[in-house]
Coordinates of C-alpha atoms and ligand atoms in Angstrom, one line a residue:
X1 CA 10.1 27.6 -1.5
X2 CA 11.2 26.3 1.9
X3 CA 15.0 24.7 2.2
X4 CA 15.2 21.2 0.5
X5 CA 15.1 18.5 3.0
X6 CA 18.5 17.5 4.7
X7 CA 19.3 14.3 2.8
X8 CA 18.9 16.2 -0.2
X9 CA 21.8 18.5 0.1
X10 CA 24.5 16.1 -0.9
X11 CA 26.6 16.2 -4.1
X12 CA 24.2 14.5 -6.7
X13 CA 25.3 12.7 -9.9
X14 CA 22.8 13.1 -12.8
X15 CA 21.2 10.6 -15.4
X16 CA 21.1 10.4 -18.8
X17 CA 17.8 12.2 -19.7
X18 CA 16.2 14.2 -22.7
X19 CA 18.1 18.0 -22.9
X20 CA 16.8 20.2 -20.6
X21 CA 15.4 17.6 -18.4
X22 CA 17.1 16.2 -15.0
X23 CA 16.7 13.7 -12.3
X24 CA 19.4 13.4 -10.2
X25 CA 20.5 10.6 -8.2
X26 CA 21.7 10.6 -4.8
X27 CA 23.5 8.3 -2.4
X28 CA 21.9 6.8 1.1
X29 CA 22.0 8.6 4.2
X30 CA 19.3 7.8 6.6
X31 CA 17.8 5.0 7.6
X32 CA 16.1 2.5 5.5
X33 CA 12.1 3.9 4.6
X34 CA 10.8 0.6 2.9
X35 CA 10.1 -1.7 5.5
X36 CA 7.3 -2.3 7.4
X37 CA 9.1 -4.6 10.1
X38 CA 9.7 -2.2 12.3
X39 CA 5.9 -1.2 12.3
X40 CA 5.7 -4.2 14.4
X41 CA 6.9 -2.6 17.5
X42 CA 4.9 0.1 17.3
X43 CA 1.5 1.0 18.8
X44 CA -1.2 0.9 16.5
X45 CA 0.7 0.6 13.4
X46 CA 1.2 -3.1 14.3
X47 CA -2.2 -3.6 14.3
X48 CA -2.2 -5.2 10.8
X49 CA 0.9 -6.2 9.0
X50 CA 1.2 -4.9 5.5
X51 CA 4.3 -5.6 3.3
X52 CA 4.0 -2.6 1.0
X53 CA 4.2 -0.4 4.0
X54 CA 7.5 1.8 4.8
X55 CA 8.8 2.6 8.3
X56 CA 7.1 5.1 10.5
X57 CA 9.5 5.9 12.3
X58 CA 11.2 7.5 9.0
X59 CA 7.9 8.8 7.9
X60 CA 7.3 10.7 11.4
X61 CA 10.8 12.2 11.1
X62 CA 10.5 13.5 7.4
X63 CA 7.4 15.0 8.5
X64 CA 8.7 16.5 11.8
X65 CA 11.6 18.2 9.5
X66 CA 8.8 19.4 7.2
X67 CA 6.7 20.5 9.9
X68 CA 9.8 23.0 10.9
X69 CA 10.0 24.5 8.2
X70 CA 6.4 25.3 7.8
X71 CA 4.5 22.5 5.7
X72 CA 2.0 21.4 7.7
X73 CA -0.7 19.6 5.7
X74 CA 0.6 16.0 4.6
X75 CA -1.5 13.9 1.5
X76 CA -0.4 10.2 1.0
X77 CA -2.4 9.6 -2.7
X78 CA -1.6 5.4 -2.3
X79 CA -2.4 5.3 1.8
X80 CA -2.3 1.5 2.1
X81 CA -2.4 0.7 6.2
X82 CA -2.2 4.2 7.0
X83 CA 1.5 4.8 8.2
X84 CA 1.9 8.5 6.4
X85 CA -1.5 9.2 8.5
X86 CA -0.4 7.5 11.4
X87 CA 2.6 9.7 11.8
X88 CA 1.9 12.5 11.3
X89 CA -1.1 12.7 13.9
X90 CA 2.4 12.2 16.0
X91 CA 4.0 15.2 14.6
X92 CA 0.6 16.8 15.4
X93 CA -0.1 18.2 11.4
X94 CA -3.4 17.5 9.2
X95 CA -3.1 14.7 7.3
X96 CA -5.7 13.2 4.3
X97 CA -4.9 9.7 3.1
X98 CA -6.4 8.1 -0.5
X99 CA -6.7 4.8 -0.8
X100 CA -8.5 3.0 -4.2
X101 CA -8.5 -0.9 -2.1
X102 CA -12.6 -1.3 -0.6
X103 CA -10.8 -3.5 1.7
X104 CA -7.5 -2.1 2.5
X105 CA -8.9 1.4 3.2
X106 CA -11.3 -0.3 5.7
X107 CA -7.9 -1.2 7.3
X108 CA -6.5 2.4 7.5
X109 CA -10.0 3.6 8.6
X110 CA -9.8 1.3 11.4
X111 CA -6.7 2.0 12.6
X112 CA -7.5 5.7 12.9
X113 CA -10.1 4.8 15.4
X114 CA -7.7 4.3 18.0
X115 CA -9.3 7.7 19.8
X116 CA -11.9 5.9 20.9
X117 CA -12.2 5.1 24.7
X118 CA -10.2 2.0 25.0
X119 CA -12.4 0.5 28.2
X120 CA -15.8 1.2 25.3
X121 CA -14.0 -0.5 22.4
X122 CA -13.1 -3.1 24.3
X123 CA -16.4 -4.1 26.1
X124 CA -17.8 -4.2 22.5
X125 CA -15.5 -6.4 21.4
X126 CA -15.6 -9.4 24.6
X127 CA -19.6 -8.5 24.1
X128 CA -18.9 -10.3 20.6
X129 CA -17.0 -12.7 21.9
X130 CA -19.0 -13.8 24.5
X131 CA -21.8 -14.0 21.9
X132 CA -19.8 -16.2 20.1
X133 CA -19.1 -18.6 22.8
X134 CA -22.5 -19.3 23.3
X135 CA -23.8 -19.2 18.7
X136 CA -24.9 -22.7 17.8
X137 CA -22.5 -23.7 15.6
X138 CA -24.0 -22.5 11.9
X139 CA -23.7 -23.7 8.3
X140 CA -20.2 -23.1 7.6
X141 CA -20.4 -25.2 3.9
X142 CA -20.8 -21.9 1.8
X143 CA -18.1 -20.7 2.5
X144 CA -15.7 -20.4 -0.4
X145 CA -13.3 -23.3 -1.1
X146 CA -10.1 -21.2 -0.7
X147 CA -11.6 -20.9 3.1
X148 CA -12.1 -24.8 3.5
X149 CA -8.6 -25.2 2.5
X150 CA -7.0 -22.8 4.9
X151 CA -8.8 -23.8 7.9
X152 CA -10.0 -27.3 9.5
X153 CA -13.8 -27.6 10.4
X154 CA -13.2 -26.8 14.4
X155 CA -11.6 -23.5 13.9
X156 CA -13.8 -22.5 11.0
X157 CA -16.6 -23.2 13.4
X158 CA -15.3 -20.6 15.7
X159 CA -14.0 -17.7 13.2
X160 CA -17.7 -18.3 11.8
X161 CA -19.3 -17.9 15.1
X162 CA -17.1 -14.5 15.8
X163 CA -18.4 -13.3 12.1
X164 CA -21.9 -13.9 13.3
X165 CA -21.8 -12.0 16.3
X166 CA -20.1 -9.3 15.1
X167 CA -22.5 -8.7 12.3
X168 CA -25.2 -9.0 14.8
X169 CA -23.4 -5.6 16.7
X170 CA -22.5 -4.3 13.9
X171 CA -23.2 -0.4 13.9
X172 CA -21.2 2.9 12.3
X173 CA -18.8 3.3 15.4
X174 CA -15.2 3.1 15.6
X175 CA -15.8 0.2 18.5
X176 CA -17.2 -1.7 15.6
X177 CA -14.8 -1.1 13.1
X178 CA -12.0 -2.0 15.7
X179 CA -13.3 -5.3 16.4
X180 CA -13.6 -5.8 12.6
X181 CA -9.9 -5.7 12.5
X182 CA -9.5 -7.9 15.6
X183 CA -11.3 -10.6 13.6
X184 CA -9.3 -9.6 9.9
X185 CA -5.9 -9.7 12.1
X186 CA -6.5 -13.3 13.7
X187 CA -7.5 -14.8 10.2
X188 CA -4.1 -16.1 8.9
X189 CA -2.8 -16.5 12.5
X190 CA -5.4 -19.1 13.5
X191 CA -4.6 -21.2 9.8
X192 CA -2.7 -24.5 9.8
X193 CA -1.6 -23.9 6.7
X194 CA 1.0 -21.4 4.8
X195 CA -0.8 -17.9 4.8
X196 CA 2.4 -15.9 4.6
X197 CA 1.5 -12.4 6.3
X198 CA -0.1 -10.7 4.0
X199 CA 0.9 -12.6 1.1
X200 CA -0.7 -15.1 -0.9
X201 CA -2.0 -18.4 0.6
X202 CA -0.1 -21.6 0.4
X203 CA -2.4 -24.5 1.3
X204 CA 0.3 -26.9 1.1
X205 CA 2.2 -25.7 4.0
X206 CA 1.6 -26.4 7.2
X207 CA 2.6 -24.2 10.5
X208 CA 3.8 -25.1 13.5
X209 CA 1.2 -23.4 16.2
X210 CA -2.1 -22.4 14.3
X211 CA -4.4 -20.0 17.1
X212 CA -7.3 -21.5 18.7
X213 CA -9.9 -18.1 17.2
X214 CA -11.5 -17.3 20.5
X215 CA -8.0 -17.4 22.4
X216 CA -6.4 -15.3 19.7
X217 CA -9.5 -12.4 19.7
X218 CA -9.1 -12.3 23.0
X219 CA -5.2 -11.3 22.8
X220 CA -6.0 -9.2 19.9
X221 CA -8.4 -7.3 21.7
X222 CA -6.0 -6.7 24.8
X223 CA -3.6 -5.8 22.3
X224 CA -5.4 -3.3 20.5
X225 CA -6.3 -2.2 24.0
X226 CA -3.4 -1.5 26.0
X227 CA -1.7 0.6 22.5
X228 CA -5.0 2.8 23.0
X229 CA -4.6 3.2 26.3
X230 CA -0.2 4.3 25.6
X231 CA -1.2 6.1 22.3
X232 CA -4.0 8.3 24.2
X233 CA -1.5 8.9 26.9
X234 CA 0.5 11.1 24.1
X235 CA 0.1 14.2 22.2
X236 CA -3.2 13.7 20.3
X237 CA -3.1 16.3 17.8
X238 CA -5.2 16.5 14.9
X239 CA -7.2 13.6 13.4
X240 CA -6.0 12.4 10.0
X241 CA -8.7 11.0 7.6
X242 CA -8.5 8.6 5.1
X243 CA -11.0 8.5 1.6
X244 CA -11.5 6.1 -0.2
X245 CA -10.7 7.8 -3.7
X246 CA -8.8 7.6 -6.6
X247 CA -5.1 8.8 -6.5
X248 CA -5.7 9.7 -10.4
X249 CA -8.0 12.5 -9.3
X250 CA -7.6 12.8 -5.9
X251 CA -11.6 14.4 -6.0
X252 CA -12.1 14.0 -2.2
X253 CA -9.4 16.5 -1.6
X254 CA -9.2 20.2 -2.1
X255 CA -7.4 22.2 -4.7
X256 CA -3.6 23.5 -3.1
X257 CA -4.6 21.4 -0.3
X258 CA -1.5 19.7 0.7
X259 CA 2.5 21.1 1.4
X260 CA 3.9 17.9 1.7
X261 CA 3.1 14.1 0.0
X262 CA 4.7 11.1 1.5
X263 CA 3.5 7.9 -0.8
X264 CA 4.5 4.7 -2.3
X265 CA 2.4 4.0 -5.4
X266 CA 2.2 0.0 -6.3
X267 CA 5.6 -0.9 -8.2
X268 CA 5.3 -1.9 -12.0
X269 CA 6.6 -5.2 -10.8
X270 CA 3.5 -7.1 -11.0
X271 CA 2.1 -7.0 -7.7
X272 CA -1.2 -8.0 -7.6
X273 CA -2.8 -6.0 -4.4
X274 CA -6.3 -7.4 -5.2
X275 CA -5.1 -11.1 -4.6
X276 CA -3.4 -9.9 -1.4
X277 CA -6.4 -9.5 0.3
X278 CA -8.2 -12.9 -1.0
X279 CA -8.1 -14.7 2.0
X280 CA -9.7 -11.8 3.7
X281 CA -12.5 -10.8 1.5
X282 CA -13.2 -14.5 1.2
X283 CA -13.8 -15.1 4.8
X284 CA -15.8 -12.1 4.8
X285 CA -18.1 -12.7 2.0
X286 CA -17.6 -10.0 -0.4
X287 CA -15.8 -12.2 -3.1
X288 CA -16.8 -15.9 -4.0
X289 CA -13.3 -16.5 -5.2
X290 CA -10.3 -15.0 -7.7
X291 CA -12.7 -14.3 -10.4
X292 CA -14.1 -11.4 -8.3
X293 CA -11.3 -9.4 -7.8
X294 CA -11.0 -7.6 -11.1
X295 CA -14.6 -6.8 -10.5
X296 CA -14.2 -6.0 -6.6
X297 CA -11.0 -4.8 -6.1
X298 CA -8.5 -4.1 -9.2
X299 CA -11.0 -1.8 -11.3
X300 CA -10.4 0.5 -8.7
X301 CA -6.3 0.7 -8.4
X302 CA -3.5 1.9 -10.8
X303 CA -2.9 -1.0 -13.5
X304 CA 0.8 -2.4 -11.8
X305 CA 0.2 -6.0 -12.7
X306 CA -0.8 -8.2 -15.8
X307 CA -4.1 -9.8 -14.3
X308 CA -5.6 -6.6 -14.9
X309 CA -5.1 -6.0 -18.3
X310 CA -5.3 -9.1 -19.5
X311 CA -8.1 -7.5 -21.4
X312 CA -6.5 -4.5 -23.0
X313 CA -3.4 -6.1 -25.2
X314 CA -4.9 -5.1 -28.2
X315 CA -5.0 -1.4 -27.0
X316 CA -1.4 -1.5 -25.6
X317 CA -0.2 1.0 -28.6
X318 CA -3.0 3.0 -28.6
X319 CA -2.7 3.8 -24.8
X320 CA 1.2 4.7 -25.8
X321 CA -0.5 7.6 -28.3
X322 CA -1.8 9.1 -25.7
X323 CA -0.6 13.1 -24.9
X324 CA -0.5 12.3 -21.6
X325 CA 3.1 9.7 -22.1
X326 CA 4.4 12.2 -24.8
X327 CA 7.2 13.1 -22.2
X328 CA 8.5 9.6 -22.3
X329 CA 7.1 8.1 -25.3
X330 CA 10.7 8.1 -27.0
X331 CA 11.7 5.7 -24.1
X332 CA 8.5 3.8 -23.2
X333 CA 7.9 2.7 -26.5
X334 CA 10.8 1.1 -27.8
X335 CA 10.5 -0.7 -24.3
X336 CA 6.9 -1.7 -25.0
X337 CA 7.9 -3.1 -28.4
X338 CA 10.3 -5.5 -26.8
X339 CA 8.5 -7.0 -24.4
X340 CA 5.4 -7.7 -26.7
X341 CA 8.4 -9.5 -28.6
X342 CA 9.7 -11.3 -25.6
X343 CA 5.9 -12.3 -24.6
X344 CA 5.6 -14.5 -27.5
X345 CA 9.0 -16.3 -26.5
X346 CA 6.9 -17.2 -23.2
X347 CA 4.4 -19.9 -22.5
X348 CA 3.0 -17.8 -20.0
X349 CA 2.3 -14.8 -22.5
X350 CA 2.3 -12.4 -19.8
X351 CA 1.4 -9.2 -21.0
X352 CA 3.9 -6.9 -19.5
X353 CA 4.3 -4.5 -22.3
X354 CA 0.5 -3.6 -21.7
X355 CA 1.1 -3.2 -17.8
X356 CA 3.6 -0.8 -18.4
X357 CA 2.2 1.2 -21.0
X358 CA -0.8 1.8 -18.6
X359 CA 1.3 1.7 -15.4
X360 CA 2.4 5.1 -16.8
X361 CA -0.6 6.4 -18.3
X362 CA -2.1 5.6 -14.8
X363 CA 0.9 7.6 -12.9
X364 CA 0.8 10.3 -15.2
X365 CA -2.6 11.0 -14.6
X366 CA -1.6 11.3 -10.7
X367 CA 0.7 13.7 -10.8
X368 CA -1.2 16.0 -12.7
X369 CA -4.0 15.4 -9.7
X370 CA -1.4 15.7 -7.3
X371 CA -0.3 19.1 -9.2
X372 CA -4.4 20.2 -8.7
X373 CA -4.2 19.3 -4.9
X374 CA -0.6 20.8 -4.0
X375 CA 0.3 24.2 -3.1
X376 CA 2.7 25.4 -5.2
X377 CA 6.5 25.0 -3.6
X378 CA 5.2 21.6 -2.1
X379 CA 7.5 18.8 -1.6
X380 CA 6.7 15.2 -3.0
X381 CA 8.5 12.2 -1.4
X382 CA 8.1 8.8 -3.4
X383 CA 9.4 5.9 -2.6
X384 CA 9.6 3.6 -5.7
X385 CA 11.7 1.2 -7.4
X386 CA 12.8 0.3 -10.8
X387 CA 11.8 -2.9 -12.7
X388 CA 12.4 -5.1 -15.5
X389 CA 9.9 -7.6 -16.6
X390 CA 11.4 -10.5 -18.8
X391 CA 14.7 -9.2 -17.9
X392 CA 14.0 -5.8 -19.5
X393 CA 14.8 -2.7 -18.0
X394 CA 12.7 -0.1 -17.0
X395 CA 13.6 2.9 -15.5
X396 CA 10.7 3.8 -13.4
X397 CA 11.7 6.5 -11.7
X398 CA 13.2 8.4 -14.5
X399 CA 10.1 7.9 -16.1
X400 CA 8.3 9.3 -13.3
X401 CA 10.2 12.2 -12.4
X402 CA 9.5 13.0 -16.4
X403 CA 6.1 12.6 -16.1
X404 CA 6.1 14.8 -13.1
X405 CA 7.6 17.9 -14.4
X406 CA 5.2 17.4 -17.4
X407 CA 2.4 17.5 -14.8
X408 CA 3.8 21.7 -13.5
X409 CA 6.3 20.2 -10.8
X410 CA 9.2 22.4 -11.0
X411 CA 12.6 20.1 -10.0
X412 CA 13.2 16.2 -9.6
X413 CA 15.8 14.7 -7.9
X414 CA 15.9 10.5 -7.2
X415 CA 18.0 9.2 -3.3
X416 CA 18.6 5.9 -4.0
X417 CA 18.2 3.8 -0.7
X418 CA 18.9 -0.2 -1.3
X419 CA 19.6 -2.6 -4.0
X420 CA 17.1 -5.4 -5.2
X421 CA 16.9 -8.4 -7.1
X422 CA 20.9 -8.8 -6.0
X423 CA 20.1 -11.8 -3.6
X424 CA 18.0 -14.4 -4.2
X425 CA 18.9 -17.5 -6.0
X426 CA 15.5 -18.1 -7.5
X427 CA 15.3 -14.6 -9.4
X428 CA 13.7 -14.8 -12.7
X429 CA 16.0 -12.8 -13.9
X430 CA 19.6 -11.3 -13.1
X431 CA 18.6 -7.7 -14.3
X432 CA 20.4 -5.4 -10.8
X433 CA 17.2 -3.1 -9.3
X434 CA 17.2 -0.5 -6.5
X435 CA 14.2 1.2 -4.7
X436 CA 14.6 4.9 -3.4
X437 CA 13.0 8.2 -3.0
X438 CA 11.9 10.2 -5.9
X439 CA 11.9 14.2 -4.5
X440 CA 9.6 16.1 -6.2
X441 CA 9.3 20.0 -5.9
X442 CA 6.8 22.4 -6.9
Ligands
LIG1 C1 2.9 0.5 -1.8 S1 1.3 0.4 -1.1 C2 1.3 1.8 0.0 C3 1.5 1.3 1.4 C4 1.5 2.4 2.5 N1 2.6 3.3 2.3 C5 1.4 1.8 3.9 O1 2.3 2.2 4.7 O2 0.6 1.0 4.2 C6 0.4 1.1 -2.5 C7 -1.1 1.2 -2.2 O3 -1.7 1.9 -3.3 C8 -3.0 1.5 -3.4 N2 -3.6 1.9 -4.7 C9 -3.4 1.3 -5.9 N3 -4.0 2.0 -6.9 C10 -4.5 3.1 -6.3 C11 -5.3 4.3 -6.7 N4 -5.6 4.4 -8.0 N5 -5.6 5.2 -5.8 C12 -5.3 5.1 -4.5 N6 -4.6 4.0 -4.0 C13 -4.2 3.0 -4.9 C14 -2.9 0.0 -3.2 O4 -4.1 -0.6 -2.8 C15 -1.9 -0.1 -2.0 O5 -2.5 -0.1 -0.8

């Protein structure tokens, strides 16, 4: 087993956990690892804002470290926009990515095209554009309603007419997939209304300075351009790859593949990453509107929020029997019991106690394909934070770092790195929560 990273050598404190079992907790020392606003300087990475994403800047340095003391084949399991991949084709070491989103891997895919010749990319993409200059305006009226609400007829017009012609190019070719982005990145920039980056869509809003479409390609594409052009300039290094796969079994990627995991799973905290992308999808024609994304989109992800199992209540305690949650099935269910309690003091009847009981089942599962695809004496980093639905705790990363030493990991140890839920004024509930790194060795 190589040396434990740096900011793991400090004096930890441990937690109350079952005999013989411990995950420690340790204070801040580096910089912060779960923002993505500093993405936004970067080349490439700012190509398309996504606010689950960490730093890269932190990500390249953990893996640098890594790297120098010989792992040097990096899995992220939840890949999201790509950062882990991103930065570690930087640090010049293999990298595989898993991501379970159709849409958000498209994204990460994308990105990684940056190797192709910037003056071919972008050709293809002012080809489109011209081609969209001179399209007859088509029918835009089947376009979904959420899309008539976000975007007047003019400027529909045009982001229709820059659909069309990139359809019309459309081949298998990272040019192609580039310009893709360039039309998914200028979608909430050119809408008068509230589309928070990322987030979900307020029509009710209005912005200041909504971007005429063609104008906005245009910068895009010089954008996306000129970072080629700097990125190229550098140390290439090996090509990372992203599937899209299934973090519970992780079938795209070899046994004892990887030395080194960098992730951030979804949160229990009832994130819905399905309605994330709605705006997108919508514009694009692969869902009609919210009722296609359990279908489309959350089938396919770990079960972190209660749209998707608004079906399964009645199977909530079943799912706790299962062998797999044995490890924490003194603590999860006693939880579970209390928030089916709670639900029914709530009109919304949200049924948290269900999205926790498979939040873990579904996490569980992961490690144990993580524990297939590691080499043994690999190092896990995972950032994650705690939660407590109706005010009710839930230690998520004690959980976790259970679950993970069930799965053959050998020692887990938890850095915490910033407190949440400490702020705002509108919180639903005054329950303290923090977000940190969960180390995992094997
Ligand atoms: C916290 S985000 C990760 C963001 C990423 N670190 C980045 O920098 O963009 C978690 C990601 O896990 C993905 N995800 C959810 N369930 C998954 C599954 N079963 N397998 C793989 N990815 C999944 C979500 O779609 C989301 O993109």
């Amino acid at each position: 087993m190589s040396r434990r990273p740096r900011n793991q050598r400090k004096k930890a404190r441990s937690r109350s956990l079952p005999p013989g079992r411990s995950v420690t907790r340790r204070r801040r020392e580096r910089a912060t690892d779960s923002t993505f606003v500093d993405n936004l300087s970067l080349p490439v990475h700012r190509w398309f804002r996504y606010s689950a994403g960490f730093a890269a800047e932190w990500a390249r340095d953990l893996i640098e470290r890594q790297r120098n003391a010989g792992r040097r084949r990096v899995l992220d399991p939840f890949a999201g926009s790509g950062t882990v991949l991103l930065s570690a084709e930087r640090c010049g070491v293999e990298a595989v990515g898993v991501e379970a989103h159709p849409f958000v891997v498209r994204i990460a895919r994308a990105k990684l095209g940056w190797r192709e010749s910037p003056a071919v990319f972008r050709d293809y993409a002012l080809d489109v554009l011209e081609r969209a200059r001179e399209r007859d305006p088509g029918d835009c009226s089947r376009y979904p309603s959420l899309i008539e609400r976000c975007f007047p007829a003019g400027t529909l017009a045009r982001l229709d007419a820059l659909r069309s012609a990139w359809r019309a190019a459309a081949r298998a070719c990272s040019a192609s997939d580039l310009t893709w982005l360039a039309l998914v990145g200028i979608l909430r920039e050119c809408s008068p209304v509230g589309t928070a980056q990322w987030q979900y869509v307020l029509p009710n809003k209005l912005k200041a300075r909504p971007l005429d479409p063609f104008e906005a390609f245009r910068a895009k594409v010089t954008a996306f351009y000129q970072d080629m052009v700097d990125r190229q300039a550098e140390r290439l290094g090996p090509a990372s790859i992203v599937h899209w796969d299934d973090a519970r079994t992780c079938r795209s990627v070899g046994d004892e593949w990887a030395d080194l995991v960098i992730t951030s799973p979804p949160y229990a905290n009832n994130f819905d990453y399905a309605d994330a992308t709605r705006l997108e999808m919508s514009f694009f024609g692969e869902i009609a509107g919210w009722g296609d994304l359990q279908e489309s989109v959350r089938r396919h992800l770990v079960r972190a929020c209660t749209q998707h199992v608004a079906g399964l209540t009645d199977e909530t305690f079943a799912v706790l029997e299962d062998p797999i949650l044995y490890p924490i099935a003194s603590h999860i269910r006693p939880v579970c019991e209390r928030l089916a309690a709670e639900r029914d003091q709530h009109g919304g009847k949200k049924p948290y106690h269900t999205m926790i009981a498979t939040y873990f089942q579904d996490m569980a599962r992961t490690w144990r394909a993580l524990r297939r695809v590691t080499k043994p004496g690999c190092l896990i980093c995972c950032v994650i934070g705690d939660s407590a639905p109706y005010g009710i705790h839930v230690p998520v990363e004690q959980w976790l770092g259970l679950l993970a030493l069930a799965a053959g990991f050998r020692a887990v140890s938890f850095e915490q790195t910033r407190h949440r839920n400490v702020k705002w004024k509108n919180r639903k509930h005054r329950v303290p929560l923090h977000e940190g790194r969960l180390w995992i060795e094997g």
